[in-house]
Amino acid sequence: MTIPYLFPTCLMLHLTALVLMAGTTLVDYIAYASFWKSFEQQERPTALISMMAKLPRVAGIGAALLIFSGIGMMALTHGVFGEQLWFRIKFGLVILVILNSLLVGRRQGVKLQKVLDTGKPVFTGEMNRIRTNLNRFHLSQLLLFLFIIFLSVFKFN
Ligand code: HEM
């Protein structure tokens, strides 16, 4: 039995989740830029920090929804996309997005939180390293999203 509109519903969820995850990454990037500016002036922007602490959860919900709606579409099409080149490359890039998020983004965020918990808002060598790593993390995530969207829309085979 096929349920009408199930595929377009999954696609709609997929695109909504994409907006949620990529949008949150961009907002996080902009928020960090403001945070570092305040930090350079030895200020501690508490409202900004508490807003930023909520973003990983929103991005996580987006990621889960992207994966589940994607798997849903694969199941509904009996895995036909899995044989196409664009999808194989896309899948590899999705894995990179997940690894980058877990191994770089989350780790650096936890490191920064620890430094903030222990002392005054002063720039140290470690803070500079965290800043550079987070900058690289955000830019690489945004580039990966752009490339995944490009592949998904053009569907080269
Ligand atoms: C960062 C993660 C992802 C992003 C940014 C993303 C983005 C997109 C975009 C922009 C489309 C094009 C929709 C259209 O043509 O109207 C699409 C389609 C699709 N995605 Fe994803 N996706 C992601 C993850 C996944 C995953 C993990 C799966 C499967 C396990 C998946 C399966 C699919 C399928 C099967 C389609 C084709 C639907 C169609 O056009 O008929 N996606 N995705």
Coordinates of C-alpha atoms and ligand atoms in Angstrom, one line a residue:
M1 CA 0.0 0.0 0.0
T2 CA 1.3 3.5 -0.8
I3 CA 0.4 6.4 1.3
P4 CA -0.4 9.5 -0.9
Y5 CA 1.8 12.6 -0.3
L6 CA 4.3 10.7 1.9
F7 CA 7.3 11.4 -0.3
P8 CA 6.6 15.1 -0.7
T9 CA 6.0 15.3 3.1
C10 CA 9.4 13.7 3.7
L11 CA 11.0 16.1 1.2
M12 CA 9.3 19.1 2.9
L13 CA 10.7 17.9 6.3
H14 CA 14.1 17.4 4.7
L15 CA 14.2 21.0 3.3
T16 CA 12.9 22.4 6.6
A17 CA 15.6 20.5 8.5
L18 CA 18.2 21.8 6.1
V19 CA 17.1 25.4 6.8
L20 CA 17.2 24.7 10.5
M21 CA 20.7 23.1 10.5
A22 CA 22.5 25.3 8.0
G23 CA 20.7 28.4 9.3
T24 CA 21.8 27.6 12.9
T25 CA 25.4 27.1 11.7
L26 CA 25.4 30.6 10.1
V27 CA 23.8 32.2 13.2
D28 CA 26.4 30.4 15.4
Y29 CA 29.2 31.8 13.2
I30 CA 27.9 35.4 13.4
A31 CA 27.3 35.0 17.2
Y32 CA 30.9 33.8 17.7
A33 CA 32.2 36.8 15.8
S34 CA 30.3 39.2 18.2
F35 CA 31.5 37.1 21.2
W36 CA 35.2 37.4 20.2
K37 CA 34.8 41.1 19.7
S38 CA 33.4 41.5 23.3
F39 CA 36.1 39.2 24.6
E40 CA 38.9 41.3 23.0
Q41 CA 37.5 44.2 25.1
Q42 CA 37.6 42.0 28.2
E43 CA 33.8 42.0 28.4
R44 CA 31.7 38.9 29.1
P45 CA 28.5 39.0 27.0
T46 CA 26.3 36.8 29.2
A47 CA 23.1 37.1 27.2
L48 CA 24.9 36.2 24.0
I49 CA 26.7 33.2 25.7
S50 CA 23.4 31.8 27.0
M51 CA 21.8 32.2 23.6
M52 CA 24.7 30.5 21.9
A53 CA 24.5 27.6 24.4
K54 CA 21.0 26.8 22.9
L55 CA 22.1 26.6 19.3
P56 CA 23.7 23.1 19.3
R57 CA 20.4 21.6 20.4
V58 CA 18.5 23.3 17.5
A59 CA 21.2 22.2 15.0
G60 CA 21.0 18.7 16.5
I61 CA 17.2 18.6 15.9
G62 CA 17.8 19.7 12.4
A63 CA 20.4 17.0 11.8
A64 CA 18.2 14.3 13.2
L65 CA 15.3 15.4 11.0
L66 CA 17.5 15.6 7.9
I67 CA 18.8 12.1 8.4
F68 CA 15.3 10.6 9.2
S69 CA 13.5 12.3 6.4
G70 CA 16.4 11.4 4.0
I71 CA 16.2 7.7 5.1
G72 CA 12.4 8.0 4.7
M73 CA 12.8 9.1 1.0
M74 CA 15.3 6.4 0.4
A75 CA 12.9 3.8 1.8
L76 CA 10.0 5.1 -0.3
T77 CA 12.1 5.0 -3.5
H78 CA 13.5 1.5 -2.6
G79 CA 17.1 3.0 -2.5
V80 CA 17.1 4.0 -6.2
F81 CA 19.2 7.2 -5.4
G82 CA 21.8 5.0 -3.6
E83 CA 23.0 3.8 -7.0
Q84 CA 23.6 7.3 -8.4
L85 CA 27.0 9.1 -8.2
W86 CA 25.7 12.4 -6.8
F87 CA 24.1 10.6 -3.9
R88 CA 27.2 8.6 -3.1
I89 CA 29.3 11.8 -3.0
K90 CA 26.6 13.5 -1.0
F91 CA 26.5 10.7 1.5
G92 CA 30.3 11.0 2.0
L93 CA 29.9 14.7 2.6
V94 CA 27.1 14.2 5.1
I95 CA 29.4 11.9 7.1
L96 CA 32.0 14.7 7.0
V97 CA 29.4 17.2 8.3
I98 CA 28.6 14.9 11.2
L99 CA 32.3 14.2 12.0
N100 CA 33.3 17.8 11.8
S101 CA 30.4 18.7 14.1
L102 CA 31.3 16.0 16.7
L103 CA 35.1 16.1 16.5
V104 CA 35.7 19.8 16.0
G105 CA 32.7 21.9 16.7
R106 CA 31.5 20.2 19.9
R107 CA 35.0 19.6 21.3
Q108 CA 36.1 23.2 20.8
G109 CA 32.8 24.5 22.3
V110 CA 33.4 22.3 25.4
K111 CA 37.0 23.6 25.7
L112 CA 35.9 27.2 25.4
Q113 CA 33.2 26.6 28.1
K114 CA 35.9 25.2 30.4
V115 CA 38.2 28.2 29.9
L116 CA 35.3 30.6 30.5
D117 CA 34.3 28.7 33.7
T118 CA 37.7 29.0 35.2
G119 CA 38.9 32.6 34.7
K120 CA 38.5 36.2 33.6
P121 CA 37.8 37.1 30.0
V122 CA 41.5 37.3 28.9
F123 CA 42.9 36.3 25.6
T124 CA 45.4 33.5 25.9
G125 CA 47.2 31.3 23.4
E126 CA 44.7 28.6 24.0
M127 CA 41.8 31.0 23.4
N128 CA 43.4 32.0 20.1
R129 CA 43.6 28.3 19.1
I130 CA 40.0 27.7 19.9
R131 CA 39.0 30.8 18.0
T132 CA 40.9 29.7 14.9
N133 CA 39.5 26.1 15.1
L134 CA 35.9 27.3 15.5
N135 CA 36.4 29.7 12.6
R136 CA 37.6 26.8 10.4
F137 CA 34.8 24.6 11.7
H138 CA 32.0 27.1 10.7
L139 CA 33.4 27.9 7.3
S140 CA 34.0 24.3 6.4
Q141 CA 30.5 23.3 7.6
L142 CA 28.9 26.1 5.5
L143 CA 31.0 25.1 2.4
L144 CA 30.0 21.4 2.9
F145 CA 26.3 22.4 3.1
L146 CA 26.6 24.5 -0.1
F147 CA 28.2 21.5 -1.9
I148 CA 25.6 19.1 -0.7
I149 CA 22.8 21.4 -1.8
F150 CA 24.5 21.8 -5.2
L151 CA 24.8 18.0 -5.7
S152 CA 21.2 17.3 -4.4
V153 CA 19.7 19.9 -6.8
F154 CA 21.7 19.1 -10.0
K155 CA 21.8 15.3 -9.3
F156 CA 24.8 14.7 -11.7
N157 CA 25.1 11.0 -12.6
Ligands
HEM1 C1 23.6 17.8 5.5 C2 22.7 16.9 5.1 C3 21.8 17.1 4.0 C4 21.5 18.1 3.2 C5 22.0 19.6 3.3 C6 20.5 17.7 2.2 C7 19.9 18.5 1.2 C8 19.1 18.1 0.2 C9 18.5 18.9 -0.8 C10 18.7 20.4 -1.0 C11 17.8 18.1 -1.6 C12 17.1 18.6 -2.9 C13 15.6 18.5 -2.8 C14 15.0 18.8 -4.2 O1 15.5 18.4 -5.2 O2 13.9 19.4 -4.2 C15 17.9 16.8 -1.1 C16 17.3 15.7 -1.7 C17 17.4 14.4 -1.2 N1 18.1 14.0 -0.1 FE1 19.1 15.2 1.2 N2 20.3 16.4 2.4 C18 21.0 15.9 3.4 C19 21.1 14.7 4.0 C20 20.5 13.5 3.4 C21 20.6 12.2 3.9 C22 21.4 11.8 5.2 C23 19.8 11.4 3.1 C24 19.6 9.9 3.1 C25 20.0 9.1 4.0 C26 19.3 12.2 2.1 C27 18.5 11.8 1.0 C28 17.9 12.6 0.1 C29 17.2 12.1 -1.1 C30 16.8 10.7 -1.3 C31 16.9 13.2 -1.9 C32 16.1 13.2 -3.3 C33 14.7 13.6 -3.2 C34 14.3 14.0 -4.6 O3 14.7 15.0 -5.1 O4 13.4 13.3 -5.2 N3 19.7 13.5 2.3 N4 18.7 16.8 0.0

